[in-house]
Amino acid sequence: MVKVTVEIPSELGRQIERIVRDGWFPDQESIVRESLQQFVEAKSFLGDSPRMLHRFAADSLNESKPDVALKFLDRAISLNAADKLHDLNFYQTLIELRVQVLLVLGREDEAVATLEEARELLPNNPTIARWLERLNRKRAAG
């Protein structure tokens, strides 16, 4: 079994002690173990939801963490592709956010490649076409 040592704020320590005193858990280690287990299970469940990953990606981008946002989006896109039923509107939303993140990161070539891949799945999508047109015009202008 792995041992973890952490420092916690004194207020949290008092709350944990009260929980033990009230008899909810036999000791502090049991509280921490149960809390960690619930946290990890919740994160594991949410990590397999493309919609939650999209939300995490948007939040990460808003917090100026585009690299983190891109990881969430890549995972969401791969999970979405594995679904038996494709929500093409949601797929378009994922692609648009991925393009925005790539542009923030200065990776225009990769953004264009993402849009071209999306165009294969959504050949008549006007939004994807506009994004491609805009980026290609920008690249041509210099």
Coordinates of N, CA and C in Angstrom, one line a residue:
M1 N 0.8 -1.2 0.0 CA 0.0 0.0 0.0 C 0.9 1.2 0.0
V2 N 0.5 2.3 -0.8 CA 1.3 3.5 -0.9 C 0.9 4.4 0.3
K3 N 1.9 5.1 0.9 CA 1.7 6.0 1.9 C 1.8 7.4 1.4
V4 N 0.9 8.3 1.7 CA 0.9 9.7 1.3 C 0.9 10.6 2.5
T5 N 1.8 11.6 2.5 CA 1.9 12.5 3.6 C 1.6 13.9 3.0
V6 N 0.7 14.6 3.7 CA 0.3 16.0 3.2 C 0.1 16.9 4.4
E7 N 0.3 18.2 4.2 CA 0.0 19.2 5.2 C -1.4 19.7 4.8
I8 N -2.2 19.9 5.9 CA -3.6 20.5 5.6 C -3.7 21.7 6.5
P9 N -4.6 22.6 6.1 CA -4.9 23.8 7.0 C -5.5 23.3 8.3
S10 N -5.2 24.1 9.3 CA -5.6 23.8 10.7 C -7.1 23.7 10.8
E11 N -7.9 24.5 10.1 CA -9.3 24.4 10.1 C -9.8 23.1 9.6
L12 N -9.2 22.6 8.5 CA -9.6 21.3 8.0 C -9.3 20.2 9.0
G13 N -8.1 20.3 9.6 CA -7.7 19.4 10.7 C -8.7 19.3 11.8
R14 N -9.2 20.5 12.2 CA -10.2 20.5 13.3 C -11.5 19.8 12.8
Q15 N -11.9 20.1 11.6 CA -13.1 19.4 11.1 C -13.0 17.9 11.0
I16 N -11.8 17.5 10.6 CA -11.5 16.0 10.6 C -11.6 15.4 12.0
E17 N -11.0 16.1 12.9 CA -11.0 15.6 14.3 C -12.4 15.5 14.8
R18 N -13.2 16.5 14.5 CA -14.6 16.5 14.9 C -15.4 15.3 14.4
I19 N -15.1 15.0 13.1 CA -15.8 13.9 12.5 C -15.4 12.6 13.1
V20 N -14.1 12.4 13.5 CA -13.6 11.2 14.2 C -14.3 11.2 15.6
R21 N -14.3 12.3 16.3 CA -14.9 12.4 17.7 C -16.4 12.0 17.6
D22 N -17.1 12.5 16.6 CA -18.5 12.2 16.5 C -18.8 10.7 16.1
G23 N -17.7 10.0 15.7 CA -17.9 8.6 15.5 C -18.2 8.2 14.0
W24 N -18.1 9.1 13.1 CA -18.4 8.8 11.7 C -17.3 8.0 11.1
F25 N -16.1 8.1 11.5 CA -14.9 7.3 11.0 C -14.1 7.0 12.2
P26 N -13.4 5.8 12.2 CA -12.6 5.4 13.3 C -11.3 6.3 13.5
D27 N -10.7 6.8 12.4 CA -9.5 7.6 12.5 C -9.4 8.6 11.3
Q28 N -8.4 9.4 11.4 CA -8.1 10.4 10.3 C -7.8 9.7 9.0
E29 N -7.0 8.7 9.1 CA -6.6 8.0 7.9 C -7.8 7.4 7.1
S30 N -8.8 6.9 7.9 CA -10.0 6.4 7.2 C -10.7 7.5 6.4
I31 N -10.8 8.7 7.0 CA -11.5 9.8 6.4 C -10.7 10.1 5.1
V32 N -9.4 10.3 5.2 CA -8.6 10.7 4.0 C -8.7 9.6 2.9
R33 N -8.6 8.4 3.3 CA -8.7 7.2 2.3 C -10.0 7.3 1.6
E34 N -11.1 7.4 2.4 CA -12.4 7.4 1.8 C -12.6 8.6 0.9
S35 N -12.1 9.8 1.3 CA -12.3 11.0 0.5 C -11.5 10.9 -0.8
L36 N -10.3 10.4 -0.7 CA -9.5 10.2 -2.0 C -10.1 9.2 -2.9
Q37 N -10.6 8.1 -2.4 CA -11.3 7.1 -3.2 C -12.5 7.7 -3.9
Q38 N -13.3 8.4 -3.2 CA -14.5 9.0 -3.8 C -14.1 10.1 -4.9
F39 N -13.0 10.8 -4.6 CA -12.6 11.8 -5.6 C -12.0 11.2 -6.8
V40 N -11.2 10.1 -6.7 CA -10.7 9.5 -7.8 C -11.8 8.8 -8.7
E41 N -12.7 8.2 -8.0 CA -13.8 7.5 -8.7 C -14.7 8.6 -9.5
A42 N -14.9 9.7 -8.9 CA -15.7 10.8 -9.6 C -14.9 11.3 -10.8
K43 N -13.6 11.5 -10.6 CA -12.8 12.0 -11.7 C -12.7 11.0 -12.8
S44 N -12.6 9.7 -12.5 CA -12.5 8.7 -13.5 C -13.8 8.6 -14.3
F45 N -14.9 8.8 -13.6 CA -16.2 8.8 -14.3 C -16.3 10.0 -15.2
L46 N -16.0 11.2 -14.7 CA -16.1 12.4 -15.5 C -15.1 12.4 -16.7
G47 N -14.0 11.8 -16.5 CA -13.0 11.7 -17.5 C -13.4 10.9 -18.7
D48 N -14.5 10.2 -18.6 CA -14.9 9.4 -19.8 C -16.2 10.0 -20.4
S49 N -16.5 11.3 -20.1 CA -17.6 12.0 -20.6 C -17.2 13.1 -21.6
P50 N -17.4 12.9 -22.9 CA -16.9 14.0 -23.8 C -17.5 15.3 -23.5
R51 N -18.7 15.4 -23.0 CA -19.3 16.7 -22.7 C -18.7 17.3 -21.5
M52 N -18.3 16.5 -20.5 CA -17.6 17.1 -19.3 C -16.2 17.5 -19.7
L53 N -15.6 16.7 -20.6 CA -14.2 17.1 -21.0 C -14.3 18.4 -21.8
H54 N -15.3 18.6 -22.6 CA -15.5 19.8 -23.4 C -15.6 21.0 -22.4
R55 N -16.4 20.8 -21.3 CA -16.5 21.9 -20.3 C -15.2 22.1 -19.6
F56 N -14.5 21.1 -19.3 CA -13.2 21.3 -18.6 C -12.2 22.0 -19.6
A57 N -12.3 21.7 -20.9 CA -11.4 22.3 -21.9 C -11.7 23.8 -22.0
A58 N -13.0 24.1 -22.0 CA -13.4 25.6 -22.1 C -13.0 26.3 -20.8
D59 N -13.1 25.7 -19.7 CA -12.7 26.3 -18.4 C -11.2 26.5 -18.4
S60 N -10.5 25.5 -18.9 CA -9.0 25.6 -19.0 C -8.6 26.8 -19.9
L61 N -9.2 26.9 -21.0 CA -8.9 28.0 -22.0 C -9.2 29.3 -21.3
N62 N -10.3 29.4 -20.6 CA -10.6 30.7 -20.0 C -9.7 31.0 -18.9
E63 N -9.0 30.0 -18.3 CA -8.0 30.2 -17.2 C -6.6 30.3 -17.8
S64 N -6.5 30.6 -19.1 CA -5.3 30.7 -19.8 C -4.4 29.5 -19.7
K65 N -5.0 28.3 -19.9 CA -4.2 27.1 -19.8 C -4.5 26.3 -21.1
P66 N -4.1 26.8 -22.3 CA -4.5 26.2 -23.5 C -3.9 24.8 -23.7
D67 N -2.7 24.5 -23.1 CA -2.2 23.2 -23.3 C -3.0 22.1 -22.6
V68 N -3.6 22.5 -21.4 CA -4.5 21.6 -20.7 C -5.8 21.4 -21.4
A69 N -6.3 22.6 -22.0 CA -7.5 22.5 -22.7 C -7.4 21.5 -23.9
L70 N -6.2 21.6 -24.6 CA -6.0 20.7 -25.7 C -6.0 19.3 -25.4
K71 N -5.5 18.9 -24.2 CA -5.5 17.5 -23.7 C -6.9 17.1 -23.5
F72 N -7.7 17.9 -22.9 CA -9.1 17.5 -22.6 C -9.8 17.4 -23.9
L73 N -9.6 18.3 -24.9 CA -10.3 18.2 -26.2 C -9.9 16.9 -27.0
D74 N -8.6 16.6 -27.0 CA -8.1 15.4 -27.7 C -8.8 14.2 -27.1
R75 N -8.9 14.1 -25.8 CA -9.6 13.0 -25.2 C -11.0 12.9 -25.5
A76 N -11.7 14.1 -25.5 CA -13.1 14.2 -25.8 C -13.4 13.8 -27.3
I77 N -12.5 14.2 -28.2 CA -12.7 13.9 -29.6 C -12.5 12.4 -29.8
S78 N -11.5 11.8 -29.2 CA -11.3 10.3 -29.3 C -12.5 9.5 -28.7
L79 N -13.0 10.0 -27.6 CA -14.1 9.3 -27.0 C -15.4 9.4 -27.9
N80 N -15.6 10.6 -28.4 CA -16.7 10.9 -29.3 C -16.6 10.1 -30.6
A81 N -15.5 9.9 -31.1 CA -15.3 9.1 -32.3 C -15.6 7.6 -32.0
A82 N -15.4 7.2 -30.8 CA -15.6 5.8 -30.5 C -17.1 5.5 -30.2
D83 N -17.9 6.5 -30.0 CA -19.4 6.3 -29.7 C -20.0 5.8 -31.0
K84 N -21.0 4.9 -30.7 CA -21.7 4.3 -31.8 C -22.6 5.3 -32.5
L85 N -23.2 6.2 -31.7 CA -24.1 7.2 -32.3 C -23.3 8.5 -32.3
H86 N -23.1 9.2 -33.4 CA -22.4 10.4 -33.5 C -23.3 11.6 -33.4
D87 N -23.0 12.5 -32.5 CA -23.7 13.8 -32.4 C -22.8 14.7 -33.2
L88 N -23.2 15.0 -34.4 CA -22.4 15.8 -35.3 C -22.3 17.2 -34.9
N89 N -23.4 17.7 -34.3 CA -23.3 19.1 -33.8 C -22.3 19.2 -32.6
F90 N -22.3 18.2 -31.7 CA -21.3 18.3 -30.6 C -19.9 18.1 -31.2
Y91 N -19.7 17.2 -32.2 CA -18.4 17.1 -32.8 C -17.9 18.4 -33.4
Q92 N -18.8 19.1 -34.0 CA -18.5 20.4 -34.6 C -18.0 21.4 -33.5
T93 N -18.7 21.3 -32.3 CA -18.4 22.2 -31.2 C -17.0 21.8 -30.7
L94 N -16.7 20.6 -30.6 CA -15.4 20.1 -30.1 C -14.3 20.6 -31.1
I95 N -14.5 20.5 -32.4 CA -13.6 20.9 -33.4 C -13.3 22.4 -33.3
E96 N -14.4 23.2 -33.2 CA -14.3 24.6 -33.2 C -13.4 25.1 -31.9
L97 N -13.7 24.4 -30.8 CA -12.9 24.8 -29.6 C -11.5 24.4 -29.8
R98 N -11.3 23.2 -30.4 CA -9.9 22.7 -30.6 C -9.1 23.7 -31.5
V99 N -9.8 24.2 -32.6 CA -9.2 25.2 -33.5 C -8.8 26.5 -32.7
Q100 N -9.8 26.9 -31.9 CA -9.5 28.1 -31.1 C -8.3 27.9 -30.2
V101 N -8.2 26.8 -29.6 CA -7.0 26.5 -28.7 C -5.8 26.5 -29.5
L102 N -5.8 25.8 -30.6 CA -4.6 25.7 -31.5 C -4.2 27.1 -31.9
L103 N -5.1 28.0 -32.2 CA -4.8 29.3 -32.7 C -4.2 30.1 -31.5
V104 N -4.7 29.9 -30.3 CA -4.1 30.6 -29.1 C -2.6 30.1 -28.9
L105 N -2.4 28.9 -29.2 CA -1.0 28.3 -29.1 C -0.1 28.6 -30.3
G106 N -0.7 29.3 -31.3 CA 0.1 29.7 -32.5 C 0.3 28.5 -33.4
R107 N -0.5 27.5 -33.4 CA -0.3 26.3 -34.2 C -1.4 26.3 -35.3
E108 N -1.2 27.3 -36.3 CA -2.2 27.5 -37.3 C -2.3 26.3 -38.3
D109 N -1.1 25.7 -38.6 CA -1.1 24.6 -39.5 C -1.9 23.4 -39.0
E110 N -1.7 23.2 -37.7 CA -2.5 22.1 -37.0 C -4.0 22.4 -37.0
A111 N -4.3 23.7 -36.8 CA -5.7 24.1 -36.8 C -6.3 23.8 -38.2
V112 N -5.6 24.1 -39.2 CA -6.1 23.9 -40.6 C -6.3 22.3 -40.8
A113 N -5.3 21.6 -40.4 CA -5.4 20.1 -40.5 C -6.6 19.6 -39.8
T114 N -6.8 20.1 -38.6 CA -8.0 19.7 -37.8 C -9.3 20.0 -38.6
L115 N -9.4 21.1 -39.1 CA -10.6 21.5 -39.9 C -10.7 20.6 -41.2
E116 N -9.6 20.3 -41.8 CA -9.7 19.5 -43.0 C -10.2 18.1 -42.7
E117 N -9.7 17.5 -41.5 CA -10.2 16.2 -41.1 C -11.7 16.3 -40.8
A118 N -12.1 17.4 -40.1 CA -13.5 17.5 -39.8 C -14.4 17.6 -41.0
R119 N -13.8 18.3 -42.1 CA -14.6 18.4 -43.3 C -14.9 17.1 -44.0
E120 N -14.0 16.1 -43.7 CA -14.3 14.8 -44.3 C -15.5 14.1 -43.6
L121 N -15.7 14.4 -42.3 CA -16.9 13.9 -41.7 C -18.1 14.8 -41.9
L122 N -17.9 16.1 -42.0 CA -18.9 17.1 -42.2 C -18.7 17.8 -43.5
P123 N -18.8 17.2 -44.7 CA -18.4 17.8 -45.9 C -19.2 19.0 -46.3
N124 N -20.4 19.2 -45.9 CA -21.2 20.3 -46.3 C -21.5 21.3 -45.2
N125 N -20.6 21.3 -44.2 CA -20.8 22.1 -43.0 C -20.3 23.5 -43.3
P126 N -21.2 24.5 -43.3 CA -20.8 25.9 -43.6 C -19.8 26.5 -42.6
T127 N -20.0 26.1 -41.3 CA -19.1 26.7 -40.3 C -17.7 26.2 -40.4
I128 N -17.5 24.9 -40.7 CA -16.2 24.4 -40.9 C -15.6 25.0 -42.2
A129 N -16.4 25.2 -43.2 CA -15.9 25.9 -44.5 C -15.5 27.3 -44.2
R130 N -16.3 28.0 -43.4 CA -15.9 29.4 -43.1 C -14.6 29.5 -42.3
W131 N -14.4 28.6 -41.3 CA -13.2 28.5 -40.5 C -12.0 28.3 -41.5
L132 N -12.1 27.3 -42.4 CA -11.0 27.0 -43.3 C -10.7 28.2 -44.2
E133 N -11.8 28.8 -44.7 CA -11.6 29.9 -45.6 C -10.9 31.1 -44.9
R134 N -11.3 31.4 -43.7 CA -10.7 32.4 -42.9 C -9.2 32.1 -42.6
L135 N -8.9 30.9 -42.2 CA -7.5 30.6 -41.9 C -6.6 30.5 -43.2
N136 N -7.2 30.0 -44.3 CA -6.4 30.0 -45.5 C -6.1 31.4 -46.0
R137 N -7.1 32.3 -45.9 CA -6.9 33.7 -46.3 C -5.9 34.3 -45.4
K138 N -5.9 34.1 -44.1 CA -4.9 34.6 -43.2 C -3.5 34.1 -43.5
R139 N -3.4 32.8 -43.9 CA -2.1 32.2 -44.2 C -1.6 32.8 -45.5
A140 N -2.5 33.1 -46.5 CA -2.1 33.6 -47.8 C -1.6 35.1 -47.6
A141 N -2.2 35.8 -46.7 CA -1.9 37.2 -46.5 C -0.6 37.3 -45.7
G142 N -0.2 36.3 -45.0 CA 1.1 36.3 -44.5 C 1.4 36.3 -43.1

